[in-house]
Tab-separated table of C-alpha atoms in Angstrom:
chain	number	residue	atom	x	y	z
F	1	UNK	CA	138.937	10.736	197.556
F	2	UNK	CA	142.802	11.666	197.659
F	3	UNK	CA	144.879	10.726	195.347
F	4	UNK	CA	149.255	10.273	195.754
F	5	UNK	CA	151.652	10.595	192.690
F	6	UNK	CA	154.049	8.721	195.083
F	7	UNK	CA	156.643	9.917	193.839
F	8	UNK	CA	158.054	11.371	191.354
F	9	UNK	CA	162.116	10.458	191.615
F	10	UNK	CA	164.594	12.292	189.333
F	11	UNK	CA	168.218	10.585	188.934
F	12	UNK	CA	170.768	13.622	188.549
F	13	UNK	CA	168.068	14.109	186.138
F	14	UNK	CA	168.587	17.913	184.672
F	15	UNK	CA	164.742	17.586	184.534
F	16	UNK	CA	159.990	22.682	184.993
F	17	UNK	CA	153.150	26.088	189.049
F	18	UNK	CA	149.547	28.120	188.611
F	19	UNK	CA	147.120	31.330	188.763
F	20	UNK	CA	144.722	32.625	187.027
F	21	UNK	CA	142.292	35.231	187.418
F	22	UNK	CA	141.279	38.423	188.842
F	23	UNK	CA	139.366	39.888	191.890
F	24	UNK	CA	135.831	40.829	191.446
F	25	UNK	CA	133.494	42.713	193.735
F	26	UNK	CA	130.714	40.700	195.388
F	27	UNK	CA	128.736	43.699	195.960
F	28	UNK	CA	128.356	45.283	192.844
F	29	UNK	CA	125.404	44.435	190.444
F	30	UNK	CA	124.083	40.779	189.956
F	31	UNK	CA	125.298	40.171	186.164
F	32	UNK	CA	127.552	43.268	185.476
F	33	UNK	CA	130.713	42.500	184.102
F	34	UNK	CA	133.321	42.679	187.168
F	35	UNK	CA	136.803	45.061	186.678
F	36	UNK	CA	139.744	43.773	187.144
F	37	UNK	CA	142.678	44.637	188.473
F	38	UNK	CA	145.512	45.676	186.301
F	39	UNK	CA	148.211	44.927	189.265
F	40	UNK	CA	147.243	41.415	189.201
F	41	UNK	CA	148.597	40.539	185.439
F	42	UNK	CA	150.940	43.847	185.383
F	43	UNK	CA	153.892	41.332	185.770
F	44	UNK	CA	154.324	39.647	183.055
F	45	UNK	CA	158.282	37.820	184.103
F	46	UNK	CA	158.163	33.922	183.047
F	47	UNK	CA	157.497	31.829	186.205
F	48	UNK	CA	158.552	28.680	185.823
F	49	UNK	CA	155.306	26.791	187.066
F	50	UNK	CA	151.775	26.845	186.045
F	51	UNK	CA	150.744	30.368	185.677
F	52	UNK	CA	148.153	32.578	183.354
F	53	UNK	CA	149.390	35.872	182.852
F	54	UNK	CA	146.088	37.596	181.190
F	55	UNK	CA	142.911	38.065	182.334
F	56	UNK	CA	141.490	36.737	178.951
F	57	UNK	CA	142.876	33.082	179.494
F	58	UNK	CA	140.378	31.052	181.003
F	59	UNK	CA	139.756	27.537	181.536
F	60	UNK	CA	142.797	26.238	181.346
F	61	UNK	CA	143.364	22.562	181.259
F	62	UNK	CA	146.649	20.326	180.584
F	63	UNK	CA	145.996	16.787	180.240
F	64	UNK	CA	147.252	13.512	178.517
F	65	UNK	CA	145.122	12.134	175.842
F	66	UNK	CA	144.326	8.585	176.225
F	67	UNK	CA	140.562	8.865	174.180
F	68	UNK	CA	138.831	7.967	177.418
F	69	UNK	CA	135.893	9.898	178.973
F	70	UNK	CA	138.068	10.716	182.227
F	71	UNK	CA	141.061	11.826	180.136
F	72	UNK	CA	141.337	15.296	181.127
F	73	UNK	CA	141.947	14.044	184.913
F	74	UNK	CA	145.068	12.611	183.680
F	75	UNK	CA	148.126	14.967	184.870
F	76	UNK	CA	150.563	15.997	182.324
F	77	UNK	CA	153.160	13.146	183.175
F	78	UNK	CA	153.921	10.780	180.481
F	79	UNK	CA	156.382	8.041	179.878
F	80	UNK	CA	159.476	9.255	177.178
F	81	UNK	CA	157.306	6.619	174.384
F	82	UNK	CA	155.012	9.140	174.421
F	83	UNK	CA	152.457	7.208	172.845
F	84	UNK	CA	149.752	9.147	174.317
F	85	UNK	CA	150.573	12.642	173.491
F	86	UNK	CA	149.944	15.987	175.744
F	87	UNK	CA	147.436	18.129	174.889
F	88	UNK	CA	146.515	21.848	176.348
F	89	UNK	CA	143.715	23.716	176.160
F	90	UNK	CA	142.348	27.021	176.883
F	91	UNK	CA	139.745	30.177	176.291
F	92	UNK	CA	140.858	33.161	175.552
F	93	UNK	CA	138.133	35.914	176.151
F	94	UNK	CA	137.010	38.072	173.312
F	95	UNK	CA	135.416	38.614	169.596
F	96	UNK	CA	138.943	37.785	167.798
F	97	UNK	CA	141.324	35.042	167.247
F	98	UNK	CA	144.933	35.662	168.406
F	99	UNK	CA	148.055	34.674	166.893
F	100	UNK	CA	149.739	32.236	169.870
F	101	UNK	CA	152.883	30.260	169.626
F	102	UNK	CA	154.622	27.718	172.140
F	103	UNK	CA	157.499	26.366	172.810
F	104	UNK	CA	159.028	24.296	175.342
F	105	UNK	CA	161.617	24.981	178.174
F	106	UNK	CA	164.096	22.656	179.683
F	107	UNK	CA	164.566	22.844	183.225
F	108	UNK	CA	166.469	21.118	186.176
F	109	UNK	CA	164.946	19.523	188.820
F	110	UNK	CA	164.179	22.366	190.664
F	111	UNK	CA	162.206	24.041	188.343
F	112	UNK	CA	165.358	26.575	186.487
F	113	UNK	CA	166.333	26.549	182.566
F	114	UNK	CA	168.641	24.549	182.133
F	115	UNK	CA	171.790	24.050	179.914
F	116	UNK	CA	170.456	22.354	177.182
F	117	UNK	CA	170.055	23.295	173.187
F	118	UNK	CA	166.521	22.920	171.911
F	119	UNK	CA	168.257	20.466	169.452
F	120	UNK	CA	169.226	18.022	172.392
F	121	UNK	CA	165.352	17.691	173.281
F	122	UNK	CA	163.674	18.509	170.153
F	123	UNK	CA	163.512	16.841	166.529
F	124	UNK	CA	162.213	20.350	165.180
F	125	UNK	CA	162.402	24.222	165.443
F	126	UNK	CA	161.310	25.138	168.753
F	127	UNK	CA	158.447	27.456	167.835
F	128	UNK	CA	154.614	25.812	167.540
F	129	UNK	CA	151.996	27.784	166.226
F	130	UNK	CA	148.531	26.900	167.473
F	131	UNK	CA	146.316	26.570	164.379
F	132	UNK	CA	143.641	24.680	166.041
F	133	UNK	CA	140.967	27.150	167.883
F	134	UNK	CA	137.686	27.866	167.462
F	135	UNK	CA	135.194	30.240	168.347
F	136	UNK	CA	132.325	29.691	171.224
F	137	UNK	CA	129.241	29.202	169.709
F	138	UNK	CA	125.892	31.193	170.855
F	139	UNK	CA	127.436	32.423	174.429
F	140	UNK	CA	126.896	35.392	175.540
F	141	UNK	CA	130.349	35.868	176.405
F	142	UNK	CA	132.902	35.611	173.810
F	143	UNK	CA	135.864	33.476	173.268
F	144	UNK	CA	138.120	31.837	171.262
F	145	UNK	CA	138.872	27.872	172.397
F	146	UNK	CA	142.457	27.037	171.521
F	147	UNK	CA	144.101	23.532	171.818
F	148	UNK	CA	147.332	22.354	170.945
F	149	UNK	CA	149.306	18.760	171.235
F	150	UNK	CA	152.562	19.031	172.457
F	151	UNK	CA	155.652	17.881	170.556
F	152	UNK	CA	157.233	14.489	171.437
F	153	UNK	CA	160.703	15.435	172.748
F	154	UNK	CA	163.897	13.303	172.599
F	155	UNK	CA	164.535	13.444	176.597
F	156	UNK	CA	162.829	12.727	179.809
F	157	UNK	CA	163.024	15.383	182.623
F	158	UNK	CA	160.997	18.333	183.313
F	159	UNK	CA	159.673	20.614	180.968
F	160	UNK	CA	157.809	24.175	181.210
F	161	UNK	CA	155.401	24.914	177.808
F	162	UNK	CA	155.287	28.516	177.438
F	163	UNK	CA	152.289	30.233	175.521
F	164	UNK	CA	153.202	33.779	174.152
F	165	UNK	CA	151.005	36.230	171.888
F	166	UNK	CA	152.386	37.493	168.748
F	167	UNK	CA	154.450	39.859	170.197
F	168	UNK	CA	156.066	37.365	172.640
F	169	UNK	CA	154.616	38.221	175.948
F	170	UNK	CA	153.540	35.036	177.826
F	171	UNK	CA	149.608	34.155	178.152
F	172	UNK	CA	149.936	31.092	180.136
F	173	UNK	CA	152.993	28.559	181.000
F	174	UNK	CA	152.493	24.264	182.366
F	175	UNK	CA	154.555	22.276	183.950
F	176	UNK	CA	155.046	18.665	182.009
F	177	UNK	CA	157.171	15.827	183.146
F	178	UNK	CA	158.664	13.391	180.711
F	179	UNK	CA	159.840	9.885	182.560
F	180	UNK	CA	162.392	7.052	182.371
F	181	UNK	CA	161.187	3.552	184.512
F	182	UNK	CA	164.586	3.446	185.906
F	183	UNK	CA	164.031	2.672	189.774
F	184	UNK	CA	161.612	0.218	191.656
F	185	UNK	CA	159.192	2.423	193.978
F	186	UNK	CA	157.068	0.646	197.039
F	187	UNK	CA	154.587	2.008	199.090
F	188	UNK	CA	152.451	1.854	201.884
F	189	UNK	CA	150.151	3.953	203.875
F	190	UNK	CA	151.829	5.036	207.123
F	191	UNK	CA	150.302	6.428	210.356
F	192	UNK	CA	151.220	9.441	211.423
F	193	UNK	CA	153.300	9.887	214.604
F	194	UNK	CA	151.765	11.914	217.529
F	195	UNK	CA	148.147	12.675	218.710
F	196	UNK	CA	145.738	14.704	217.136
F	197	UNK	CA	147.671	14.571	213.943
F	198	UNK	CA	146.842	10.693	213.592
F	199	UNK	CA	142.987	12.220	212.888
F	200	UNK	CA	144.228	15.056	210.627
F	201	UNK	CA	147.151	13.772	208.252
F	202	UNK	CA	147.628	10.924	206.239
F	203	UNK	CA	151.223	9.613	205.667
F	204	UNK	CA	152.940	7.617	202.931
F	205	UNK	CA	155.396	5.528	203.578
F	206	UNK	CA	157.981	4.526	200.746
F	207	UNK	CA	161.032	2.884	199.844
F	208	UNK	CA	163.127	3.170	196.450
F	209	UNK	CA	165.144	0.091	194.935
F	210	UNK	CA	167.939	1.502	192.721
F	211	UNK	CA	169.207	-2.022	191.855
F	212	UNK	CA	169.649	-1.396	187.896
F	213	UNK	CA	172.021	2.204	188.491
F	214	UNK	CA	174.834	2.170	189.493
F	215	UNK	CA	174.781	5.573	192.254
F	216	UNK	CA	178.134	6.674	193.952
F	217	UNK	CA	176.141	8.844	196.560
F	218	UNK	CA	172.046	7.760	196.194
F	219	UNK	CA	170.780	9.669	199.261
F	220	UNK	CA	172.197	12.680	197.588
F	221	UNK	CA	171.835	11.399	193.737
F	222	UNK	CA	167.795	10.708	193.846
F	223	UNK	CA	165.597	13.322	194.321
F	224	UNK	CA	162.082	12.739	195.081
F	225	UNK	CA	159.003	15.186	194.930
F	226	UNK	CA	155.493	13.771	196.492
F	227	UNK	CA	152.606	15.036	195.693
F	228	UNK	CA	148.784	15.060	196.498
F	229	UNK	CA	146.516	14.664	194.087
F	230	UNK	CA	148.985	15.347	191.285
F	231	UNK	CA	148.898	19.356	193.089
F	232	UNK	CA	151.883	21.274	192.793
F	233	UNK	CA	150.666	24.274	195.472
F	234	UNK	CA	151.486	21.742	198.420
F	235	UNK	CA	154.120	19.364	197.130
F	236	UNK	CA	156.470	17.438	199.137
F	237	UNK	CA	160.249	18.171	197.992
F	238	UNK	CA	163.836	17.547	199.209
F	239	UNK	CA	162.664	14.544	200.697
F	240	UNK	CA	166.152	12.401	202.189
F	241	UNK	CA	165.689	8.539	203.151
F	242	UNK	CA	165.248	7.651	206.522
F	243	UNK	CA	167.383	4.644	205.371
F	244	UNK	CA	170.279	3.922	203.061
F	245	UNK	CA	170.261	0.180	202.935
F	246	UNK	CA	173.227	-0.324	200.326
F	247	UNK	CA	173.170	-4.241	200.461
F	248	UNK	CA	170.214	-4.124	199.430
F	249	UNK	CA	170.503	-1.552	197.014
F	250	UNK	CA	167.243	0.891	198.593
F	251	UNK	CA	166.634	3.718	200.685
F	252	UNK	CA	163.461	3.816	202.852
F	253	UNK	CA	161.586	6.969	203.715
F	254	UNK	CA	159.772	6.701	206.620
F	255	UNK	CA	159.618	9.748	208.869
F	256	UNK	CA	158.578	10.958	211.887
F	257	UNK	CA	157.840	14.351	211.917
F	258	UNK	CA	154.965	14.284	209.525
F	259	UNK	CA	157.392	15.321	206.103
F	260	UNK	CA	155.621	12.745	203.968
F	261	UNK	CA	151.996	13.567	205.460
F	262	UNK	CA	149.518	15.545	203.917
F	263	UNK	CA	146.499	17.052	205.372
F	264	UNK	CA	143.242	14.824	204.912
F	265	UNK	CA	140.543	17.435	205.069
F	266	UNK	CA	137.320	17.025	204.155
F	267	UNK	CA	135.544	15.801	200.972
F	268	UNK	CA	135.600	18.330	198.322
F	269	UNK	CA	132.458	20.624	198.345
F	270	UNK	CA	130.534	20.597	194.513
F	271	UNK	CA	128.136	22.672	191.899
F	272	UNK	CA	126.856	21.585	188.872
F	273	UNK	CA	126.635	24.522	186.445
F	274	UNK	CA	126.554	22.308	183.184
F	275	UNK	CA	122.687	23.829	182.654
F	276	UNK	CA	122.241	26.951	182.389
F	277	UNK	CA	118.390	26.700	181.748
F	278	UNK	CA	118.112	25.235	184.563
F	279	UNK	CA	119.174	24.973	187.888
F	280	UNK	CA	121.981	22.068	188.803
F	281	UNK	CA	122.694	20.693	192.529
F	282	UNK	CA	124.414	23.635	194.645
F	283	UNK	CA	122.944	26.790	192.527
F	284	UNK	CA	120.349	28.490	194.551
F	285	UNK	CA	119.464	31.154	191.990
F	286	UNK	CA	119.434	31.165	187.907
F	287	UNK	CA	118.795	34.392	185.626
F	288	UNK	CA	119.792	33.671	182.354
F	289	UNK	CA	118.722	36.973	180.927
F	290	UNK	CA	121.755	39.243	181.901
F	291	UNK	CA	124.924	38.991	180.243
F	292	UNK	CA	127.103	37.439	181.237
F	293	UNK	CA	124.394	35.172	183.009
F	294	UNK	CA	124.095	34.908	186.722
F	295	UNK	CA	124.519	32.158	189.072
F	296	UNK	CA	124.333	31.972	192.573
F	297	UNK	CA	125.155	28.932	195.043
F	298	UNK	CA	123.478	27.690	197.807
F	299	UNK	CA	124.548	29.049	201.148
F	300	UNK	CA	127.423	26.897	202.792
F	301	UNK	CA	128.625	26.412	206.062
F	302	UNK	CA	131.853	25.553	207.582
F	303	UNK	CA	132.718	21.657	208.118
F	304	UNK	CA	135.233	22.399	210.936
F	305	UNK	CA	134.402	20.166	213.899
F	306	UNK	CA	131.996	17.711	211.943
F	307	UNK	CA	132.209	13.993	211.358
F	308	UNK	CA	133.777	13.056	208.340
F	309	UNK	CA	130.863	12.026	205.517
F	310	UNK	CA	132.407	10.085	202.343
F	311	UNK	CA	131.031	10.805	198.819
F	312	UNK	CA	132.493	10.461	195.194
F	313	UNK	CA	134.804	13.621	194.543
F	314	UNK	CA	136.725	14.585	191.497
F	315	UNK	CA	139.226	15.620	193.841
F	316	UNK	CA	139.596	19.023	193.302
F	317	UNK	CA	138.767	19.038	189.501
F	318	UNK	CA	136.351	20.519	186.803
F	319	UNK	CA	134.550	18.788	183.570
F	320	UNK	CA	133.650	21.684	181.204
F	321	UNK	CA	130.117	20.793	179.549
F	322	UNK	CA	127.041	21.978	177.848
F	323	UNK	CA	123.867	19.532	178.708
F	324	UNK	CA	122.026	21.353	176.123
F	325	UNK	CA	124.411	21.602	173.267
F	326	UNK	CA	127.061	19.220	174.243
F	327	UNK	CA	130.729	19.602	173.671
F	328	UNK	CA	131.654	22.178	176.421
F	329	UNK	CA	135.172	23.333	174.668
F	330	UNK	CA	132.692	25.459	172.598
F	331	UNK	CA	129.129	25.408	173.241
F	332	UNK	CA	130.078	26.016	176.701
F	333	UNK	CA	129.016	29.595	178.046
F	334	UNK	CA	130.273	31.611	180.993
F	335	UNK	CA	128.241	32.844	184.141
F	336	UNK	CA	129.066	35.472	187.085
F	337	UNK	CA	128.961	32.453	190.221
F	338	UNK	CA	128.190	33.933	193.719
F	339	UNK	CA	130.005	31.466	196.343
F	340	UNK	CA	128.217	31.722	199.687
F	341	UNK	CA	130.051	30.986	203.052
F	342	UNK	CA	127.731	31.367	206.435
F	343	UNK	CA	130.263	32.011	209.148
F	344	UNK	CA	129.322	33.582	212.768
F	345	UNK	CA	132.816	35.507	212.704
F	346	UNK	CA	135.340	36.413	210.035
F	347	UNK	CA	137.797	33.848	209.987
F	348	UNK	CA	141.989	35.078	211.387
F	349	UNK	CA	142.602	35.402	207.378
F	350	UNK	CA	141.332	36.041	204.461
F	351	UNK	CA	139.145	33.470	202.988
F	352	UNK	CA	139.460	31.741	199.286
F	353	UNK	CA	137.701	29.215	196.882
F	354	UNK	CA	140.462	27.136	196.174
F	355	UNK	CA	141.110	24.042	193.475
F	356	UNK	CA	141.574	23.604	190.251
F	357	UNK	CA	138.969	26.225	189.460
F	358	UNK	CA	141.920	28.699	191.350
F	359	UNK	CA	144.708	26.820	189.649
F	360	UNK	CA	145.751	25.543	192.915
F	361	UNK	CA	146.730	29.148	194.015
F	362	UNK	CA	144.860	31.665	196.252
F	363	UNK	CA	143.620	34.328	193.519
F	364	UNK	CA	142.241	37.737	193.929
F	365	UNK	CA	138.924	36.800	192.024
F	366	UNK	CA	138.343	33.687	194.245
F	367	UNK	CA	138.990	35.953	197.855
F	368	UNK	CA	135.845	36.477	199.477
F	369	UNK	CA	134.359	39.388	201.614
F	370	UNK	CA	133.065	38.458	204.808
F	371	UNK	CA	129.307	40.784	205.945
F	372	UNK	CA	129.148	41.148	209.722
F	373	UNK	CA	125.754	41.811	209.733
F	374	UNK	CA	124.739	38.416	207.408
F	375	UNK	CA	127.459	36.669	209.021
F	376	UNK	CA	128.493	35.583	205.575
F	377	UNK	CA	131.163	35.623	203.060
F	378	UNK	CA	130.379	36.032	199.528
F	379	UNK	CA	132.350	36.320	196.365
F	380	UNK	CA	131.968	35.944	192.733
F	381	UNK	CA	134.336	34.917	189.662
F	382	UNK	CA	133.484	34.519	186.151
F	383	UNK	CA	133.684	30.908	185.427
F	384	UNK	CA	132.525	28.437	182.706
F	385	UNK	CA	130.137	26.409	182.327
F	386	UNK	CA	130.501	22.565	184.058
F	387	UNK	CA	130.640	20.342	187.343
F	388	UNK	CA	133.369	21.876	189.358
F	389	UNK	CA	134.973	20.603	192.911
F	390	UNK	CA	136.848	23.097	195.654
F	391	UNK	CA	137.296	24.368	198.677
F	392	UNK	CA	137.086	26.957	200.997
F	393	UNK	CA	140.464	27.921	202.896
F	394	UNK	CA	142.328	30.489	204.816
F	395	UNK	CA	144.858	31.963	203.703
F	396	UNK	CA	147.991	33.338	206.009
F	397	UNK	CA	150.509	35.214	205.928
F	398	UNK	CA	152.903	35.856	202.239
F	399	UNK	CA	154.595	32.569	202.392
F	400	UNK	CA	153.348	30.997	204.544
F	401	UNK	CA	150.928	27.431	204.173
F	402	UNK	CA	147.163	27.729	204.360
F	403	UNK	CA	144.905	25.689	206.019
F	404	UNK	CA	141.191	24.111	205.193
F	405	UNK	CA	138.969	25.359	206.763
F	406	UNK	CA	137.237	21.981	207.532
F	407	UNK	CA	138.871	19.358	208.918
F	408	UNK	CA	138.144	15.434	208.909
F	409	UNK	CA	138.655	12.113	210.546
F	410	UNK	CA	141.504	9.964	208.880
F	411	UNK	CA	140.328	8.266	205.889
F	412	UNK	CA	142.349	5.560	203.669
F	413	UNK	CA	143.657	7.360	200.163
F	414	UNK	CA	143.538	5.611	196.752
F	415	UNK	CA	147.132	6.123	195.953
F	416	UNK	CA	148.762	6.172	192.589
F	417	UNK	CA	152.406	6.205	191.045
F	418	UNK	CA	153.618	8.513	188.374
F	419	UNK	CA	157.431	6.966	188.368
């Protein structure tokens, strides 16, 4: 199922993306602990986006807290109240507890510092220390489970929380969005203009009534952002109206060269890893004696060319959780998973897994190696136990967009609004 934040607008708003984790070698030993790559974390800069910047920061999830069971699917995007608070959480890998602070960043709307005091947005000093953590509990690999909530600030706009380690080096960095009702947003599924791209795309059509502001210049005062799925990696931005209609006070966006259409792929491929006694739909193998314990998935092939099929997805997403123990933030353990990918030929890029598993990005640890003589592509990350969603892709060249590498038939989205 896709879901559309359609869309997030900002008002002259002075309103804050991800990785994660290293490359490992699919041919070395089942269950040996992979090396990583020191280039991958060497630069350690603040990015303003979601980002983890060690190679002991796992799991990382950013959520609002509404007390429901499907709470950690809810994006970090909450309404200046704030009634329902932020929370993040993450692992970081090893036998001791760290001393972590946050704090939160200001930024424009696109994504830059900007040239506000932390008194303007905060009620306090802004400097959090994360007391609450806890240590994993009879895993084989160890880690420390940290969770903070995340100060209510005084403004809405775009903000970038920043975790550092005691000696101020960044760990891992969100992107959270604070929001003001202050625009009327309508919306309808559109159909893409042209020919195969009606069976490939889906397009959202919207308009925005800015009856209640008073805007000299609104095609060049609102600024929307659409995105799929709440996903940052392939976000719509600089989107202009199609329309200025300023009798009526709105501006339509209706295009026609596929701007506000996203690729509909296919459903999202699945594992369930939540045992680790026994063996969950997708694993093909268990051995739960080496450490850290060893999973591989059932061989996959490629979609491309085949009928759509509908089933339930978490659209991209992972639930941590122990079925033995319960509560995955700590009882969870990790495993090595081997991702399997039959293919006749290599593909004309390199191939990833890719969703929130990969943050959204095309890591080194998710990049697979493709056998000529299996025909296959295999590849394995460390990740932690749970049901997890993703796909396979190809990436291109640095910069440039990557495609699925299974394509479907045009299917209707559920469609939601963060505005």
């Amino acid at each position: 199922m896709l879901r559309y934040s359609l869309p997030t607008v900002l008002l002259l708003a002075t309103a804050c993306v991800p990785l994660g984790t290293p490359i490992t070698d699919p041919n070395a030993p089942r269950g040996s602990q992979q090396q990583r790559p020191p280039e991958y974390y060497a630069d350690k800069t603040l990015r303003y986006e979601d980002y983890t910047y060690s190679p002991d920061v796992r799991s990382v999830q950013c959520y609002v807290a509404t007390g429901q069971n499907t709470e950690i699917f809810q994006p970090p995007v909450v309404p200046i109240s704030q009634q329902q608070p932020i929370v993040l959480e993450f692992d970081m890998l090893g036998n001791g507890s760290q001393r972590l602070t946050a704090k939160l960043v200001h930024c424009d709307v696109d994504w830059k510092p900007s040239v506000l005091t932390d008194l303007q947005f905060l009620s306090e000093i802004n400097e959090f220390l994360i007391t609450d953590y806890r240590t994993g509990v009879n895993v084989k690999v160890p880690y420390y489970h940290y969770r903070m909530q995340v100060p209510r600030v005084k403004l809405s706009g775009n903000y970038l929380l920043v975790v550092s380690s005691g000696g101020g080096t960044p760990v891992v960095s969100r992107r959270l969005l604070v929001y003001e009702n202050g625009v009327e947003v309508a919306m309808r599924q559109g159909i893409p203009v042209g020919g195969q791209e009606r069976y490939t795309l889906q397009q959202v059509d919207f308009s925005i009534g800015y009856n209640g502001l008073n805007l000299v210049n609104p095609s060049q005062e609102v600024k929307v952002m659409l995105r799929q799925n709440f996903r940052w990696d392939n976000a719509k931005t600089n989107l202009r109206p199609t329309f200025v209609r300023d009798a009526e006070r709105r501006l339509d966006y209706q295009y026609f060269n596929f701007e506000n259409a996203f690729p509909a792929s296919s459903e999202f491929r699945y594992f369930d890893m939540r045992s680790l006694r026994t063996m969950g739909a997708g694993m093909a193998e268990l051995d739960p004696t080496t450490s850290p314990r060893t999973v591989v998935l059932s061989p996959e092939a490629t979609r491309n060319g085949q009928s759509y099929t509908q089933f339930e997805d978490i659209n991209g997403q992972r639930l941590f959780e122990s079925r033995e123990y319960g509560n995955g933030d700590t009882n969870g353990d990790y495993a090595n998973v081997t991702f399997q990918l039959r293919a006749p030929q290599a593909a004309p890029g390199p191939v990833y897994v890719f969703g929130a598993l990969s943050d959204w990005k095309l890591q080194d640890e998710f990049k697979l190696t493709y056998n000529t003589e299996q025909q296959q592509y295999t590849g394995t990350a460390l990740l932690k136990q749970g049901y997890y969603n993703y796909y396979y892709v190809v990436g291109k060249a640095a910069g440039a967009p990557m495609t699925c590498t299974s394509k479907a038939a045009t299917r209707k989205p559920k469609i939601s609004t963060t505005c």
